[in-house]
Amino acid sequence: MSGRPKEYDGTAVIDAAMDVFWTNGYEASSTQALCERTGLGRGSLYHAFGSKQNLYEQALRRYQELGLEAQTAILEGPGSARERLRALLQWGVDGDLEPAKRRSCMALFSVMERSSKDPVIDRINRAYVNRLEAAVCHVIAVGQRNGELSGDRPALEMARAFLASYYGLRILGQAMPDRAFLADVLEGTIARL
């Protein structure tokens, strides 16, 4: 008679795997590192998730879910449209410059590492960007309606330009981890609204 499988908290395991993938990327995350961080043996890990790829997909979805919760809380929070958009940019800068981990956006990293090679990861990332785009577009449309933001361009076009700046800022956070430099990029982005 075989023993009963070890009980585990699926969310905690996915969060632990997310930490490994977020730090190392997909390719550099070994099964051994995933086992050590999650506390599961190799057999249990594969039994529970099927493959490293499936675990990565679940970890990426979890990362994006948590990110969207934080980002939409900022975008739906108090303040003017401009203040909320500035707060979102600042949230990205603060996260990228966090001294303890110094790692950028896992979603952005997954796009650069996996989207062109993996249609499932590409779909996951497109869905994430579409949801963030909708939230940003809503804030911009409200800001345009109340006269706070320029109405010269369609809200969707402005939201896409904002997202280009947002993700560019996230990349610069890794290439130029200088708060004053990033503050200039942030303020320049806000000034164009």
XYZ file of C-alpha atoms in Angstrom:
193
model
C 0.000 0.000 0.000
C 1.445 3.329 -0.969
C 1.498 6.271 1.403
C -0.829 9.186 1.089
C 0.611 12.078 -0.951
C 1.985 14.942 1.073
C -0.496 17.773 1.509
C 0.538 21.182 0.240
C -0.921 24.632 -0.242
C -1.198 25.115 -4.007
C -1.150 28.912 -3.815
C 1.931 28.889 -1.581
C 3.698 26.522 -3.998
C 2.802 28.700 -6.983
C 3.955 31.802 -5.092
C 7.268 30.098 -4.269
C 7.724 29.013 -7.890
C 6.801 32.530 -9.013
C 9.632 33.867 -6.879
C 12.111 31.503 -8.578
C 10.892 32.311 -12.096
C 10.704 36.044 -11.328
C 14.291 36.044 -10.100
C 15.807 33.756 -12.756
C 13.449 33.644 -15.722
C 12.098 30.427 -17.187
C 15.234 29.060 -18.809
C 17.533 29.593 -15.808
C 15.064 28.169 -13.266
C 16.119 24.594 -12.627
C 13.800 21.912 -11.368
C 16.122 21.605 -8.373
C 15.706 25.309 -7.519
C 11.931 24.972 -7.877
C 11.916 21.917 -5.571
C 14.068 23.638 -2.973
C 11.959 26.806 -2.950
C 8.546 25.078 -3.033
C 9.487 22.340 -0.577
C 8.163 19.655 -2.942
C 10.152 16.728 -4.249
C 10.664 16.393 -7.981
C 8.002 13.676 -8.282
C 5.468 15.650 -6.255
C 6.148 18.788 -8.253
C 5.586 17.006 -11.564
C 2.607 15.086 -10.210
C 0.958 18.312 -9.024
C 1.779 20.525 -12.029
C 2.633 18.167 -14.866
C 5.635 20.076 -16.140
C 7.907 23.026 -15.504
C 6.070 24.788 -18.346
C 2.669 24.366 -16.685
C 4.039 25.566 -13.351
C 5.542 28.591 -15.113
C 2.215 29.409 -16.771
C 0.435 29.253 -13.415
C 3.142 31.334 -11.730
C 2.976 33.950 -14.498
C -0.808 34.144 -14.235
C -0.513 34.523 -10.453
C 2.100 37.279 -10.821
C -0.132 39.114 -13.288
C -3.209 38.686 -11.087
C -1.375 40.208 -8.123
C 0.091 42.944 -10.316
C -3.274 43.863 -11.772
C -4.793 44.024 -8.294
C -2.102 46.474 -7.195
C -2.173 48.485 -10.419
C -5.959 48.801 -10.592
C -6.069 49.773 -6.912
C -3.779 52.683 -7.806
C -5.722 53.589 -10.937
C -9.073 53.423 -9.123
C -7.746 55.162 -6.023
C -8.087 58.742 -4.873
C -6.746 61.736 -6.732
C -6.977 63.225 -10.158
C -6.374 61.174 -13.302
C -2.904 62.686 -13.618
C -2.087 61.879 -9.978
C -3.228 58.273 -10.360
C -1.206 57.793 -13.559
C 1.837 59.331 -11.851
C 1.292 56.986 -8.881
C 1.284 53.986 -11.224
C 4.585 55.055 -12.774
C 6.028 55.654 -9.300
C 4.865 52.207 -8.183
C 6.853 50.691 -11.052
C 9.971 52.706 -10.231
C 9.755 51.857 -6.525
C 9.333 48.156 -7.294
C 12.217 48.077 -9.737
C 14.546 49.906 -7.348
C 13.640 47.818 -4.288
C 17.102 47.182 -2.827
C 16.370 43.717 -1.456
C 15.627 42.063 -4.807
C 16.529 44.414 -7.694
C 14.374 42.634 -10.220
C 12.047 43.999 -12.803
C 8.549 43.073 -13.875
C 8.162 39.296 -14.316
C 5.532 39.845 -17.001
C 7.866 42.072 -18.997
C 10.704 39.577 -18.577
C 8.434 36.748 -19.763
C 7.580 38.720 -22.900
C 11.226 39.197 -23.751
C 12.246 35.638 -22.854
C 9.263 33.498 -23.896
C 6.494 35.217 -25.902
C 8.119 34.821 -29.309
C 8.841 31.123 -28.585
C 5.658 30.082 -26.830
C 2.130 30.895 -28.050
C 0.568 30.106 -24.636
C 2.861 32.586 -22.867
C 2.190 35.091 -25.644
C -1.588 34.770 -25.085
C -1.188 35.104 -21.311
C 0.880 38.269 -21.735
C -1.445 39.805 -24.327
C -4.445 39.260 -22.051
C -2.576 40.940 -19.193
C -1.604 43.980 -21.274
C -5.162 44.256 -22.611
C -6.556 44.371 -19.072
C -4.020 46.971 -17.946
C -4.633 48.960 -21.121
C -8.380 49.028 -20.392
C -7.773 50.320 -16.854
C -5.364 53.029 -18.043
C -7.680 53.984 -20.912
C -10.570 54.430 -18.482
C -8.537 56.807 -16.299
C -7.447 58.799 -19.338
C -10.995 58.971 -20.729
C -12.281 60.267 -17.382
C -9.447 62.805 -17.277
C -10.332 63.949 -20.781
C -14.038 64.250 -19.966
C -13.352 66.436 -16.955
C -10.867 68.582 -18.891
C -7.835 67.562 -16.852
C -6.097 65.728 -19.695
C -5.749 66.727 -23.326
C -8.576 65.606 -25.541
C -6.575 66.067 -28.750
C -5.947 62.335 -29.154
C -8.252 59.347 -28.571
C -8.041 57.916 -25.045
C -6.991 54.511 -26.373
C -4.093 56.023 -28.320
C -2.979 57.956 -25.245
C -3.288 54.826 -23.078
C -1.071 52.893 -25.477
C 1.517 55.677 -25.518
C 1.389 55.758 -21.717
C 1.935 51.984 -21.532
C 4.909 52.279 -23.892
C 6.406 54.822 -21.504
C 5.478 52.709 -18.472
C 7.193 49.593 -19.796
C 10.108 51.616 -21.128
C 10.474 53.066 -17.650
C 10.469 49.536 -16.200
C 13.303 48.513 -18.535
C 15.228 51.681 -17.719
C 14.794 50.837 -14.049
C 17.095 47.894 -14.686
C 19.487 49.586 -17.103
C 19.696 52.924 -15.237
C 18.813 52.267 -11.587
C 19.100 55.955 -10.746
C 16.064 57.438 -9.022
C 16.703 60.986 -10.349
C 17.039 59.704 -13.925
C 13.816 57.696 -13.626
C 12.009 60.644 -12.007
C 12.809 62.732 -15.108
C 11.366 60.009 -17.351
C 8.290 59.791 -15.128
C 7.683 63.546 -15.120
C 8.255 63.769 -18.879
C 5.663 61.063 -19.410
C 3.115 62.828 -17.215
C 3.795 66.187 -18.888
C 2.799 64.745 -22.278
C -0.680 63.913 -20.999
